Amino acid sequence: MSYFLNTFRTPKPGKEVEVAEGVQKSMESLGVPGLVSVTISPPNAHLESTKITAVVPIPDADGVDDLMDAIFGNDMAALKERSELSELSVQENMSLSRVRASNINSQEGFDPKYIMRRFFQPKMGKLQAFIDLMSDWMADVDLKFAYNISTPVGGQITSVRITHLTESFALMQELHDNIISDDRLSEHLSLIERPGVHSLGRITYSKRP
């Protein structure tokens, strides 16, 4: 079972570029793959500030230990080295998630520019049914995109995130239109508590494992 670690930072006004570049350099210094994105259409744009999000893929549970040791070991030297990023931000946090289904590793020559994160809360007792439905559904979509279905290690027990990556905004829109016109949408809606929340980001850095 694979995992990934997200870091979330809200830059101070005017510091978005410095934070995005700093997060990229931080990942490069740790020698980890992953990507960095900047929100361009959050769920509540009139209430939220721009966020810089990084994601680091982790192959298995032992890899989680290795990454946590790299971050928190040696008297937390890695965190101390990144204190400047904290000073440039008004908020920061991290989140560990478990991958339930994905096709990302099968995408050869894939250069994503956009990332859409979709958050859903399945009804109690319907988590696995929802994951199974979405896994089969995403595998059937005949478009060039990558997807990842995950559940957070912390937070709502039944929370599910579905992530889509595309090489263009036009393809992201085509993917959206494909999904909302599919006959499985009614079954999808019957398994969740309420409609999902979406957040679109522009990818500024990407390095494959």
PDB file of N, CA, C and O in Angstrom, residues 12-50:
ATOM      1  N   LYS A  12       2.411  34.803   2.850  1.00  0.00           N
ATOM      2  CA  LYS A  12       2.060  36.182   3.151  1.00  0.00           C
ATOM      3  C   LYS A  12       1.827  36.908   1.826  1.00  0.00           C
ATOM      4  O   LYS A  12       2.353  36.496   0.781  1.00  0.00           O
ATOM      5  N   PRO A  13       1.018  37.971   1.811  1.00  0.00           N
ATOM      6  CA  PRO A  13       0.754  38.695   0.558  1.00  0.00           C
ATOM      7  C   PRO A  13       2.047  39.099  -0.151  1.00  0.00           C
ATOM      8  O   PRO A  13       2.966  39.643   0.468  1.00  0.00           O
ATOM      9  N   GLY A  14       2.132  38.776  -1.436  1.00  0.00           N
ATOM     10  CA  GLY A  14       3.308  39.124  -2.232  1.00  0.00           C
ATOM     11  C   GLY A  14       4.445  38.132  -2.144  1.00  0.00           C
ATOM     12  O   GLY A  14       5.476  38.308  -2.811  1.00  0.00           O
ATOM     13  N   LYS A  15       4.293  37.059  -1.350  1.00  0.00           N
ATOM     14  CA  LYS A  15       5.373  36.096  -1.145  1.00  0.00           C
ATOM     15  C   LYS A  15       5.096  34.748  -1.817  1.00  0.00           C
ATOM     16  O   LYS A  15       5.798  33.776  -1.549  1.00  0.00           O
ATOM     17  N   GLU A  16       4.116  34.707  -2.704  1.00  0.00           N
ATOM     18  CA  GLU A  16       3.732  33.441  -3.325  1.00  0.00           C
ATOM     19  C   GLU A  16       4.883  32.799  -4.105  1.00  0.00           C
ATOM     20  O   GLU A  16       5.124  31.593  -3.977  1.00  0.00           O
ATOM     21  N   VAL A  17       5.576  33.600  -4.894  1.00  0.00           N
ATOM     22  CA  VAL A  17       6.671  33.051  -5.713  1.00  0.00           C
ATOM     23  C   VAL A  17       7.798  32.537  -4.832  1.00  0.00           C
ATOM     24  O   VAL A  17       8.344  31.442  -5.059  1.00  0.00           O
ATOM     25  N   GLU A  18       8.159  33.298  -3.809  1.00  0.00           N
ATOM     26  CA  GLU A  18       9.239  32.886  -2.920  1.00  0.00           C
ATOM     27  C   GLU A  18       8.904  31.583  -2.203  1.00  0.00           C
ATOM     28  O   GLU A  18       9.770  30.707  -2.050  1.00  0.00           O
ATOM     29  N   VAL A  19       7.654  31.434  -1.789  1.00  0.00           N
ATOM     30  CA  VAL A  19       7.257  30.202  -1.111  1.00  0.00           C
ATOM     31  C   VAL A  19       7.264  29.028  -2.082  1.00  0.00           C
ATOM     32  O   VAL A  19       7.776  27.946  -1.767  1.00  0.00           O
ATOM     33  N   ALA A  20       6.703  29.203  -3.268  1.00  0.00           N
ATOM     34  CA  ALA A  20       6.680  28.123  -4.258  1.00  0.00           C
ATOM     35  C   ALA A  20       8.096  27.681  -4.617  1.00  0.00           C
ATOM     36  O   ALA A  20       8.386  26.474  -4.690  1.00  0.00           O
ATOM     37  N   GLU A  21       8.981  28.637  -4.830  1.00  0.00           N
ATOM     38  CA  GLU A  21      10.375  28.300  -5.150  1.00  0.00           C
ATOM     39  C   GLU A  21      11.068  27.647  -3.965  1.00  0.00           C
ATOM     40  O   GLU A  21      11.857  26.707  -4.126  1.00  0.00           O
ATOM     41  N   GLY A  22      10.757  28.125  -2.761  1.00  0.00           N
ATOM     42  CA  GLY A  22      11.364  27.544  -1.568  1.00  0.00           C
ATOM     43  C   GLY A  22      10.917  26.110  -1.330  1.00  0.00           C
ATOM     44  O   GLY A  22      11.722  25.260  -0.922  1.00  0.00           O
ATOM     45  N   VAL A  23       9.653  25.830  -1.588  1.00  0.00           N
ATOM     46  CA  VAL A  23       9.152  24.460  -1.438  1.00  0.00           C
ATOM     47  C   VAL A  23       9.827  23.540  -2.445  1.00  0.00           C
ATOM     48  O   VAL A  23      10.223  22.417  -2.119  1.00  0.00           O
ATOM     49  N   GLN A  24       9.989  24.016  -3.669  1.00  0.00           N
ATOM     50  CA  GLN A  24      10.684  23.216  -4.683  1.00  0.00           C
ATOM     51  C   GLN A  24      12.124  22.909  -4.248  1.00  0.00           C
ATOM     52  O   GLN A  24      12.573  21.756  -4.330  1.00  0.00           O
ATOM     53  N   LYS A  25      12.839  23.923  -3.783  1.00  0.00           N
ATOM     54  CA  LYS A  25      14.222  23.709  -3.339  1.00  0.00           C
ATOM     55  C   LYS A  25      14.282  22.762  -2.150  1.00  0.00           C
ATOM     56  O   LYS A  25      15.209  21.953  -2.025  1.00  0.00           O
ATOM     57  N   SER A  26      13.282  22.844  -1.274  1.00  0.00           N
ATOM     58  CA  SER A  26      13.218  21.941  -0.123  1.00  0.00           C
ATOM     59  C   SER A  26      13.089  20.494  -0.571  1.00  0.00           C
ATOM     60  O   SER A  26      13.765  19.594  -0.048  1.00  0.00           O
ATOM     61  N   MET A  27      12.237  20.241  -1.558  1.00  0.00           N
ATOM     62  CA  MET A  27      12.064  18.883  -2.070  1.00  0.00           C
ATOM     63  C   MET A  27      13.332  18.393  -2.759  1.00  0.00           C
ATOM     64  O   MET A  27      13.732  17.237  -2.614  1.00  0.00           O
ATOM     65  N   GLU A  28      13.966  19.286  -3.493  1.00  0.00           N
ATOM     66  CA  GLU A  28      15.207  18.917  -4.183  1.00  0.00           C
ATOM     67  C   GLU A  28      16.311  18.581  -3.183  1.00  0.00           C
ATOM     68  O   GLU A  28      17.089  17.640  -3.393  1.00  0.00           O
ATOM     69  N   SER A  29      16.367  19.323  -2.087  1.00  0.00           N
ATOM     70  CA  SER A  29      17.409  19.057  -1.091  1.00  0.00           C
ATOM     71  C   SER A  29      17.176  17.742  -0.360  1.00  0.00           C
ATOM     72  O   SER A  29      18.127  17.070   0.060  1.00  0.00           O
ATOM     73  N   LEU A  30      15.913  17.353  -0.208  1.00  0.00           N
ATOM     74  CA  LEU A  30      15.595  16.066   0.404  1.00  0.00           C
ATOM     75  C   LEU A  30      15.761  14.913  -0.580  1.00  0.00           C
ATOM     76  O   LEU A  30      15.780  13.748  -0.187  1.00  0.00           O
ATOM     77  N   GLY A  31      15.852  15.241  -1.877  1.00  0.00           N
ATOM     78  CA  GLY A  31      16.014  14.217  -2.896  1.00  0.00           C
ATOM     79  C   GLY A  31      14.769  13.388  -3.126  1.00  0.00           C
ATOM     80  O   GLY A  31      14.851  12.194  -3.451  1.00  0.00           O
ATOM     81  N   VAL A  32      13.591  14.019  -2.983  1.00  0.00           N
ATOM     82  CA  VAL A  32      12.334  13.283  -3.129  1.00  0.00           C
ATOM     83  C   VAL A  32      11.613  13.697  -4.407  1.00  0.00           C
ATOM     84  O   VAL A  32      11.747  14.829  -4.868  1.00  0.00           O
ATOM     85  N   PRO A  33      10.846  12.775  -4.999  1.00  0.00           N
ATOM     86  CA  PRO A  33      10.008  13.133  -6.144  1.00  0.00           C
ATOM     87  C   PRO A  33       8.755  13.846  -5.667  1.00  0.00           C
ATOM     88  O   PRO A  33       8.508  13.972  -4.463  1.00  0.00           O
ATOM     89  N   GLY A  34       7.929  14.299  -6.613  1.00  0.00           N
ATOM     90  CA  GLY A  34       6.665  14.922  -6.252  1.00  0.00           C
ATOM     91  C   GLY A  34       6.370  16.134  -7.096  1.00  0.00           C
ATOM     92  O   GLY A  34       6.987  16.351  -8.149  1.00  0.00           O
ATOM     93  N   LEU A  35       5.437  16.934  -6.642  1.00  0.00           N
ATOM     94  CA  LEU A  35       5.087  18.137  -7.382  1.00  0.00           C
ATOM     95  C   LEU A  35       4.670  19.256  -6.440  1.00  0.00           C
ATOM     96  O   LEU A  35       4.335  19.029  -5.278  1.00  0.00           O
ATOM     97  N   VAL A  36       4.703  20.474  -6.984  1.00  0.00           N
ATOM     98  CA  VAL A  36       4.297  21.678  -6.266  1.00  0.00           C
ATOM     99  C   VAL A  36       3.222  22.355  -7.112  1.00  0.00           C
ATOM    100  O   VAL A  36       3.347  22.441  -8.330  1.00  0.00           O
ATOM    101  N   SER A  37       2.170  22.836  -6.465  1.00  0.00           N
ATOM    102  CA  SER A  37       1.111  23.530  -7.192  1.00  0.00           C
ATOM    103  C   SER A  37       0.658  24.772  -6.438  1.00  0.00           C
ATOM    104  O   SER A  37       0.819  24.878  -5.218  1.00  0.00           O
ATOM    105  N   VAL A  38       0.086  25.713  -7.209  1.00  0.00           N
ATOM    106  CA  VAL A  38      -0.445  26.959  -6.660  1.00  0.00           C
ATOM    107  C   VAL A  38      -1.937  26.986  -6.981  1.00  0.00           C
ATOM    108  O   VAL A  38      -2.337  26.765  -8.126  1.00  0.00           O
ATOM    109  N   THR A  39      -2.778  27.242  -5.983  1.00  0.00           N
ATOM    110  CA  THR A  39      -4.214  27.276  -6.234  1.00  0.00           C
ATOM    111  C   THR A  39      -4.565  28.429  -7.167  1.00  0.00           C
ATOM    112  O   THR A  39      -4.088  29.548  -7.012  1.00  0.00           O
ATOM    113  N   ILE A  40      -5.415  28.126  -8.154  1.00  0.00           N
ATOM    114  CA  ILE A  40      -5.909  29.177  -9.047  1.00  0.00           C
ATOM    115  C   ILE A  40      -7.432  29.252  -9.023  1.00  0.00           C
ATOM    116  O   ILE A  40      -8.012  30.201  -9.553  1.00  0.00           O
ATOM    117  N   SER A  41      -8.072  28.263  -8.390  1.00  0.00           N
ATOM    118  CA  SER A  41      -9.526  28.308  -8.226  1.00  0.00           C
ATOM    119  C   SER A  41      -9.906  27.449  -7.021  1.00  0.00           C
ATOM    120  O   SER A  41     -10.323  26.296  -7.176  1.00  0.00           O
ATOM    121  N   PRO A  42      -9.781  28.005  -5.817  1.00  0.00           N
ATOM    122  CA  PRO A  42     -10.122  27.248  -4.604  1.00  0.00           C
ATOM    123  C   PRO A  42     -11.627  27.197  -4.398  1.00  0.00           C
ATOM    124  O   PRO A  42     -12.382  27.911  -5.078  1.00  0.00           O
ATOM    125  N   PRO A  43     -12.094  26.368  -3.464  1.00  0.00           N
ATOM    126  CA  PRO A  43     -13.541  26.239  -3.241  1.00  0.00           C
ATOM    127  C   PRO A  43     -14.226  27.549  -2.863  1.00  0.00           C
ATOM    128  O   PRO A  43     -15.347  27.809  -3.278  1.00  0.00           O
ATOM    129  N   ASN A  44     -13.558  28.381  -2.068  1.00  0.00           N
ATOM    130  CA  ASN A  44     -14.137  29.648  -1.615  1.00  0.00           C
ATOM    131  C   ASN A  44     -13.128  30.777  -1.853  1.00  0.00           C
ATOM    132  O   ASN A  44     -12.520  31.282  -0.906  1.00  0.00           O
ATOM    133  N   ALA A  45     -12.976  31.159  -3.112  1.00  0.00           N
ATOM    134  CA  ALA A  45     -11.938  32.115  -3.479  1.00  0.00           C
ATOM    135  C   ALA A  45     -12.097  33.453  -2.769  1.00  0.00           C
ATOM    136  O   ALA A  45     -11.100  34.128  -2.471  1.00  0.00           O
ATOM    137  N   HIS A  46     -13.336  33.857  -2.480  1.00  0.00           N
ATOM    138  CA  HIS A  46     -13.561  35.149  -1.823  1.00  0.00           C
ATOM    139  C   HIS A  46     -13.207  35.116  -0.339  1.00  0.00           C
ATOM    140  O   HIS A  46     -13.128  36.166   0.309  1.00  0.00           O
ATOM    141  N   LEU A  47     -12.988  33.911   0.201  1.00  0.00           N
ATOM    142  CA  LEU A  47     -12.665  33.776   1.618  1.00  0.00           C
ATOM    143  C   LEU A  47     -11.260  33.233   1.870  1.00  0.00           C
ATOM    144  O   LEU A  47     -10.758  33.319   2.993  1.00  0.00           O
ATOM    145  N   GLU A  48     -10.632  32.678   0.843  1.00  0.00           N
ATOM    146  CA  GLU A  48      -9.357  31.989   1.023  1.00  0.00           C
ATOM    147  C   GLU A  48      -8.217  32.716   0.335  1.00  0.00           C
ATOM    148  O   GLU A  48      -8.404  33.357  -0.703  1.00  0.00           O
ATOM    149  N   SER A  49      -7.040  32.581   0.910  1.00  0.00           N
ATOM    150  CA  SER A  49      -5.824  33.097   0.296  1.00  0.00           C
ATOM    151  C   SER A  49      -5.193  32.021  -0.585  1.00  0.00           C
ATOM    152  O   SER A  49      -5.531  30.829  -0.470  1.00  0.00           O
ATOM    153  N   THR A  50      -4.278  32.435  -1.452  1.00  0.00           N
ATOM    154  CA  THR A  50      -3.560  31.497  -2.305  1.00  0.00           C
ATOM    155  C   THR A  50      -2.778  30.501  -1.458  1.00  0.00           C
ATOM    156  O   THR A  50      -2.167  30.876  -0.455  1.00  0.00           O
TER     157      THR A  50
END
